């Protein structure tokens, strides 16, 4: 049974990496949520978790394209996009320092939860400040 649980998760991760390895990255931080910072932050958290998955899978070519793509996509979203971009610029070095990956956390699940919480705090500060 344990193998059944691991295999779908592995296949999902590999599918994500395969989708991202195409010519264009599928990074879309949805900020058009009618002024609701909580929703924009939830979308930011999801994208940040995807960034960490790419980093953890050691997909170096894909990872190298993430930051320029984020800057391009968020730059087109005005002031709110610029605020969210600061969140990514704050959190990406923490991902690269493996702060949210074992052995710095007990499990990948715990790491994702800590990443989500830290991203949410940074995002709410950025959007409300």
mmCIF file with all atom_site columns, C-alpha atoms in Angstrom:
data_model
loop_
_atom_site.group_PDB
_atom_site.id
_atom_site.type_symbol
_atom_site.label_atom_id
_atom_site.label_alt_id
_atom_site.label_comp_id
_atom_site.label_asym_id
_atom_site.label_entity_id
_atom_site.label_seq_id
_atom_site.pdbx_PDB_ins_code
_atom_site.Cartn_x
_atom_site.Cartn_y
_atom_site.Cartn_z
_atom_site.occupancy
_atom_site.B_iso_or_equiv
_atom_site.pdbx_formal_charge
_atom_site.auth_seq_id
_atom_site.auth_comp_id
_atom_site.auth_asym_id
_atom_site.auth_atom_id
_atom_site.pdbx_PDB_model_num
ATOM 1   C CA . UNK A 1 1   ? 0.000   0.000  0.000   1.00 0.00 ? 1   UNK A CA 1
ATOM 2   C CA . UNK A 1 2   ? 2.836   2.396  0.769   1.00 0.00 ? 2   UNK A CA 1
ATOM 3   C CA . UNK A 1 3   ? 4.162   1.993  -2.767  1.00 0.00 ? 3   UNK A CA 1
ATOM 4   C CA . UNK A 1 4   ? 0.766   2.957  -4.170  1.00 0.00 ? 4   UNK A CA 1
ATOM 5   C CA . UNK A 1 5   ? 0.806   6.192  -2.214  1.00 0.00 ? 5   UNK A CA 1
ATOM 6   C CA . UNK A 1 6   ? 4.309   7.131  -3.273  1.00 0.00 ? 6   UNK A CA 1
ATOM 7   C CA . UNK A 1 7   ? 3.979   6.321  -6.951  1.00 0.00 ? 7   UNK A CA 1
ATOM 8   C CA . UNK A 1 8   ? 1.097   8.725  -7.771  1.00 0.00 ? 8   UNK A CA 1
ATOM 9   C CA . UNK A 1 9   ? 2.881   11.532 -5.939  1.00 0.00 ? 9   UNK A CA 1
ATOM 10  C CA . UNK A 1 10  ? 6.064   10.819 -7.871  1.00 0.00 ? 10  UNK A CA 1
ATOM 11  C CA . UNK A 1 11  ? 4.190   10.688 -11.166 1.00 0.00 ? 11  UNK A CA 1
ATOM 12  C CA . UNK A 1 12  ? 2.426   13.960 -10.372 1.00 0.00 ? 12  UNK A CA 1
ATOM 13  C CA . UNK A 1 13  ? 5.770   15.625 -9.603  1.00 0.00 ? 13  UNK A CA 1
ATOM 14  C CA . UNK A 1 14  ? 7.309   14.301 -12.789 1.00 0.00 ? 14  UNK A CA 1
ATOM 15  C CA . UNK A 1 15  ? 4.285   15.454 -14.792 1.00 0.00 ? 15  UNK A CA 1
ATOM 16  C CA . UNK A 1 16  ? 4.631   18.926 -13.297 1.00 0.00 ? 16  UNK A CA 1
ATOM 17  C CA . UNK A 1 17  ? 8.306   19.035 -14.182 1.00 0.00 ? 17  UNK A CA 1
ATOM 18  C CA . UNK A 1 18  ? 7.525   17.779 -17.686 1.00 0.00 ? 18  UNK A CA 1
ATOM 19  C CA . UNK A 1 19  ? 4.911   20.473 -18.186 1.00 0.00 ? 19  UNK A CA 1
ATOM 20  C CA . UNK A 1 20  ? 7.277   23.159 -16.987 1.00 0.00 ? 20  UNK A CA 1
ATOM 21  C CA . UNK A 1 21  ? 10.173  21.978 -19.081 1.00 0.00 ? 21  UNK A CA 1
ATOM 22  C CA . UNK A 1 22  ? 8.445   23.158 -22.244 1.00 0.00 ? 22  UNK A CA 1
ATOM 23  C CA . UNK A 1 23  ? 9.434   26.356 -24.015 1.00 0.00 ? 23  UNK A CA 1
ATOM 24  C CA . UNK A 1 24  ? 7.292   28.546 -21.774 1.00 0.00 ? 24  UNK A CA 1
ATOM 25  C CA . UNK A 1 25  ? 6.790   28.191 -18.058 1.00 0.00 ? 25  UNK A CA 1
ATOM 26  C CA . UNK A 1 26  ? 3.224   27.952 -16.855 1.00 0.00 ? 26  UNK A CA 1
ATOM 27  C CA . UNK A 1 27  ? 3.589   30.476 -14.039 1.00 0.00 ? 27  UNK A CA 1
ATOM 28  C CA . UNK A 1 28  ? 0.413   32.366 -13.467 1.00 0.00 ? 28  UNK A CA 1
ATOM 29  C CA . UNK A 1 29  ? -0.071  34.080 -10.150 1.00 0.00 ? 29  UNK A CA 1
ATOM 30  C CA . UNK A 1 30  ? -3.727  35.080 -10.244 1.00 0.00 ? 30  UNK A CA 1
ATOM 31  C CA . UNK A 1 31  ? -3.947  38.525 -8.713  1.00 0.00 ? 31  UNK A CA 1
ATOM 32  C CA . UNK A 1 32  ? -7.332  39.409 -10.211 1.00 0.00 ? 32  UNK A CA 1
ATOM 33  C CA . UNK A 1 33  ? -9.316  38.486 -7.127  1.00 0.00 ? 33  UNK A CA 1
ATOM 34  C CA . UNK A 1 34  ? -11.300 41.696 -6.636  1.00 0.00 ? 34  UNK A CA 1
ATOM 35  C CA . UNK A 1 35  ? -9.076  43.241 -3.999  1.00 0.00 ? 35  UNK A CA 1
ATOM 36  C CA . UNK A 1 36  ? -9.023  40.223 -1.700  1.00 0.00 ? 36  UNK A CA 1
ATOM 37  C CA . UNK A 1 37  ? -5.450  39.904 -0.427  1.00 0.00 ? 37  UNK A CA 1
ATOM 38  C CA . UNK A 1 38  ? -6.155  36.493 1.113   1.00 0.00 ? 38  UNK A CA 1
ATOM 39  C CA . UNK A 1 39  ? -7.052  35.022 -2.281  1.00 0.00 ? 39  UNK A CA 1
ATOM 40  C CA . UNK A 1 40  ? -4.053  36.614 -3.994  1.00 0.00 ? 40  UNK A CA 1
ATOM 41  C CA . UNK A 1 41  ? -1.843  35.235 -1.220  1.00 0.00 ? 41  UNK A CA 1
ATOM 42  C CA . UNK A 1 42  ? -3.338  31.753 -1.564  1.00 0.00 ? 42  UNK A CA 1
ATOM 43  C CA . UNK A 1 43  ? -2.476  31.832 -5.276  1.00 0.00 ? 43  UNK A CA 1
ATOM 44  C CA . UNK A 1 44  ? 1.010   33.083 -4.422  1.00 0.00 ? 44  UNK A CA 1
ATOM 45  C CA . UNK A 1 45  ? 1.460   30.224 -1.947  1.00 0.00 ? 45  UNK A CA 1
ATOM 46  C CA . UNK A 1 46  ? 0.505   27.676 -4.610  1.00 0.00 ? 46  UNK A CA 1
ATOM 47  C CA . UNK A 1 47  ? 2.997   29.113 -7.067  1.00 0.00 ? 47  UNK A CA 1
ATOM 48  C CA . UNK A 1 48  ? 5.711   29.221 -4.394  1.00 0.00 ? 48  UNK A CA 1
ATOM 49  C CA . UNK A 1 49  ? 5.130   25.535 -3.627  1.00 0.00 ? 49  UNK A CA 1
ATOM 50  C CA . UNK A 1 50  ? 5.518   24.770 -7.323  1.00 0.00 ? 50  UNK A CA 1
ATOM 51  C CA . UNK A 1 51  ? 8.792   26.711 -7.338  1.00 0.00 ? 51  UNK A CA 1
ATOM 52  C CA . UNK A 1 52  ? 10.015  24.632 -4.394  1.00 0.00 ? 52  UNK A CA 1
ATOM 53  C CA . UNK A 1 53  ? 9.033   21.406 -6.167  1.00 0.00 ? 53  UNK A CA 1
ATOM 54  C CA . UNK A 1 54  ? 11.072  22.401 -9.210  1.00 0.00 ? 54  UNK A CA 1
ATOM 55  C CA . UNK A 1 55  ? 14.026  23.263 -6.947  1.00 0.00 ? 55  UNK A CA 1
ATOM 56  C CA . UNK A 1 56  ? 13.708  19.989 -4.996  1.00 0.00 ? 56  UNK A CA 1
ATOM 57  C CA . UNK A 1 57  ? 13.569  17.939 -8.201  1.00 0.00 ? 57  UNK A CA 1
ATOM 58  C CA . UNK A 1 58  ? 16.832  19.565 -9.315  1.00 0.00 ? 58  UNK A CA 1
ATOM 59  C CA . UNK A 1 59  ? 15.289  20.659 -12.616 1.00 0.00 ? 59  UNK A CA 1
ATOM 60  C CA . UNK A 1 60  ? 18.018  23.231 -13.191 1.00 0.00 ? 60  UNK A CA 1
ATOM 61  C CA . UNK A 1 61  ? 17.013  24.433 -16.649 1.00 0.00 ? 61  UNK A CA 1
ATOM 62  C CA . UNK A 1 62  ? 13.400  24.884 -15.616 1.00 0.00 ? 62  UNK A CA 1
ATOM 63  C CA . UNK A 1 63  ? 14.387  26.531 -12.345 1.00 0.00 ? 63  UNK A CA 1
ATOM 64  C CA . UNK A 1 64  ? 16.664  28.990 -14.156 1.00 0.00 ? 64  UNK A CA 1
ATOM 65  C CA . UNK A 1 65  ? 13.679  30.254 -16.131 1.00 0.00 ? 65  UNK A CA 1
ATOM 66  C CA . UNK A 1 66  ? 11.370  30.734 -13.172 1.00 0.00 ? 66  UNK A CA 1
ATOM 67  C CA . UNK A 1 67  ? 12.585  34.068 -11.818 1.00 0.00 ? 67  UNK A CA 1
ATOM 68  C CA . UNK A 1 68  ? 12.698  35.855 -15.211 1.00 0.00 ? 68  UNK A CA 1
ATOM 69  C CA . UNK A 1 69  ? 9.234   34.484 -15.999 1.00 0.00 ? 69  UNK A CA 1
ATOM 70  C CA . UNK A 1 70  ? 7.897   35.685 -12.639 1.00 0.00 ? 70  UNK A CA 1
ATOM 71  C CA . UNK A 1 71  ? 9.395   39.126 -13.194 1.00 0.00 ? 71  UNK A CA 1
ATOM 72  C CA . UNK A 1 72  ? 7.811   39.284 -16.648 1.00 0.00 ? 72  UNK A CA 1
ATOM 73  C CA . UNK A 1 73  ? 4.376   38.030 -15.558 1.00 0.00 ? 73  UNK A CA 1
ATOM 74  C CA . UNK A 1 74  ? 4.156   40.062 -12.362 1.00 0.00 ? 74  UNK A CA 1
ATOM 75  C CA . UNK A 1 75  ? 5.643   43.166 -13.991 1.00 0.00 ? 75  UNK A CA 1
ATOM 76  C CA . UNK A 1 76  ? 2.622   43.235 -16.280 1.00 0.00 ? 76  UNK A CA 1
ATOM 77  C CA . UNK A 1 77  ? 0.244   43.288 -13.300 1.00 0.00 ? 77  UNK A CA 1
ATOM 78  C CA . UNK A 1 78  ? 1.014   46.778 -12.052 1.00 0.00 ? 78  UNK A CA 1
ATOM 79  C CA . UNK A 1 79  ? 1.494   47.808 -8.446  1.00 0.00 ? 79  UNK A CA 1
ATOM 80  C CA . UNK A 1 80  ? -0.009  44.642 -7.016  1.00 0.00 ? 80  UNK A CA 1
ATOM 81  C CA . UNK A 1 81  ? 2.276   42.502 -9.166  1.00 0.00 ? 81  UNK A CA 1
ATOM 82  C CA . UNK A 1 82  ? 5.297   44.479 -7.969  1.00 0.00 ? 82  UNK A CA 1
ATOM 83  C CA . UNK A 1 83  ? 4.283   43.849 -4.349  1.00 0.00 ? 83  UNK A CA 1
ATOM 84  C CA . UNK A 1 84  ? 3.912   40.112 -4.964  1.00 0.00 ? 84  UNK A CA 1
ATOM 85  C CA . UNK A 1 85  ? 7.248   40.036 -6.768  1.00 0.00 ? 85  UNK A CA 1
ATOM 86  C CA . UNK A 1 86  ? 8.910   41.225 -3.545  1.00 0.00 ? 86  UNK A CA 1
ATOM 87  C CA . UNK A 1 87  ? 7.417   38.167 -1.829  1.00 0.00 ? 87  UNK A CA 1
ATOM 88  C CA . UNK A 1 88  ? 9.037   35.880 -4.393  1.00 0.00 ? 88  UNK A CA 1
ATOM 89  C CA . UNK A 1 89  ? 12.348  37.709 -4.082  1.00 0.00 ? 89  UNK A CA 1
ATOM 90  C CA . UNK A 1 90  ? 12.187  37.211 -0.312  1.00 0.00 ? 90  UNK A CA 1
ATOM 91  C CA . UNK A 1 91  ? 11.151  33.561 -0.385  1.00 0.00 ? 91  UNK A CA 1
ATOM 92  C CA . UNK A 1 92  ? 13.230  32.164 -3.253  1.00 0.00 ? 92  UNK A CA 1
ATOM 93  C CA . UNK A 1 93  ? 16.565  32.566 -1.391  1.00 0.00 ? 93  UNK A CA 1
ATOM 94  C CA . UNK A 1 94  ? 14.992  30.700 1.526   1.00 0.00 ? 94  UNK A CA 1
ATOM 95  C CA . UNK A 1 95  ? 14.013  27.876 -0.824  1.00 0.00 ? 95  UNK A CA 1
ATOM 96  C CA . UNK A 1 96  ? 17.522  27.832 -2.286  1.00 0.00 ? 96  UNK A CA 1
ATOM 97  C CA . UNK A 1 97  ? 18.921  27.571 1.253   1.00 0.00 ? 97  UNK A CA 1
ATOM 98  C CA . UNK A 1 98  ? 16.778  24.394 1.615   1.00 0.00 ? 98  UNK A CA 1
ATOM 99  C CA . UNK A 1 99  ? 15.032  25.888 4.638   1.00 0.00 ? 99  UNK A CA 1
ATOM 100 C CA . UNK A 1 100 ? 11.842  24.003 3.800   1.00 0.00 ? 100 UNK A CA 1
ATOM 101 C CA . UNK A 1 101 ? 13.336  20.649 2.773   1.00 0.00 ? 101 UNK A CA 1
ATOM 102 C CA . UNK A 1 102 ? 14.614  17.713 4.826   1.00 0.00 ? 102 UNK A CA 1
ATOM 103 C CA . UNK A 1 103 ? 16.782  17.503 6.875   1.00 0.00 ? 103 UNK A CA 1
ATOM 104 C CA . UNK A 1 104 ? 15.835  21.048 7.949   1.00 0.00 ? 104 UNK A CA 1
ATOM 105 C CA . UNK A 1 105 ? 12.245  19.855 8.409   1.00 0.00 ? 105 UNK A CA 1
ATOM 106 C CA . UNK A 1 106 ? 10.942  16.432 9.343   1.00 0.00 ? 106 UNK A CA 1
ATOM 107 C CA . UNK A 1 107 ? 9.212   15.770 6.030   1.00 0.00 ? 107 UNK A CA 1
ATOM 108 C CA . UNK A 1 108 ? 8.401   17.335 2.675   1.00 0.00 ? 108 UNK A CA 1
ATOM 109 C CA . UNK A 1 109 ? 4.825   17.779 3.905   1.00 0.00 ? 109 UNK A CA 1
ATOM 110 C CA . UNK A 1 110 ? 5.996   19.789 6.906   1.00 0.00 ? 110 UNK A CA 1
ATOM 111 C CA . UNK A 1 111 ? 8.266   21.801 4.634   1.00 0.00 ? 111 UNK A CA 1
ATOM 112 C CA . UNK A 1 112 ? 5.384   22.665 2.331   1.00 0.00 ? 112 UNK A CA 1
ATOM 113 C CA . UNK A 1 113 ? 3.275   23.727 5.304   1.00 0.00 ? 113 UNK A CA 1
ATOM 114 C CA . UNK A 1 114 ? 6.070   25.944 6.639   1.00 0.00 ? 114 UNK A CA 1
ATOM 115 C CA . UNK A 1 115 ? 6.629   27.421 3.175   1.00 0.00 ? 115 UNK A CA 1
ATOM 116 C CA . UNK A 1 116 ? 2.918   28.179 2.824   1.00 0.00 ? 116 UNK A CA 1
ATOM 117 C CA . UNK A 1 117 ? 2.799   29.859 6.241   1.00 0.00 ? 117 UNK A CA 1
ATOM 118 C CA . UNK A 1 118 ? 5.924   31.945 5.625   1.00 0.00 ? 118 UNK A CA 1
ATOM 119 C CA . UNK A 1 119 ? 4.727   32.934 2.144   1.00 0.00 ? 119 UNK A CA 1
ATOM 120 C CA . UNK A 1 120 ? 1.324   33.918 3.508   1.00 0.00 ? 120 UNK A CA 1
ATOM 121 C CA . UNK A 1 121 ? 2.862   36.167 6.155   1.00 0.00 ? 121 UNK A CA 1
ATOM 122 C CA . UNK A 1 122 ? 5.155   37.884 3.617   1.00 0.00 ? 122 UNK A CA 1
ATOM 123 C CA . UNK A 1 123 ? 2.328   38.237 1.114   1.00 0.00 ? 123 UNK A CA 1
ATOM 124 C CA . UNK A 1 124 ? -0.131  39.764 3.574   1.00 0.00 ? 124 UNK A CA 1
ATOM 125 C CA . UNK A 1 125 ? 2.545   42.225 4.741   1.00 0.00 ? 125 UNK A CA 1
ATOM 126 C CA . UNK A 1 126 ? 3.263   43.188 1.147   1.00 0.00 ? 126 UNK A CA 1
ATOM 127 C CA . UNK A 1 127 ? -0.357  43.664 0.125   1.00 0.00 ? 127 UNK A CA 1
ATOM 128 C CA . UNK A 1 128 ? -1.601  45.378 3.270   1.00 0.00 ? 128 UNK A CA 1
ATOM 129 C CA . UNK A 1 129 ? 1.512   47.460 3.905   1.00 0.00 ? 129 UNK A CA 1
#
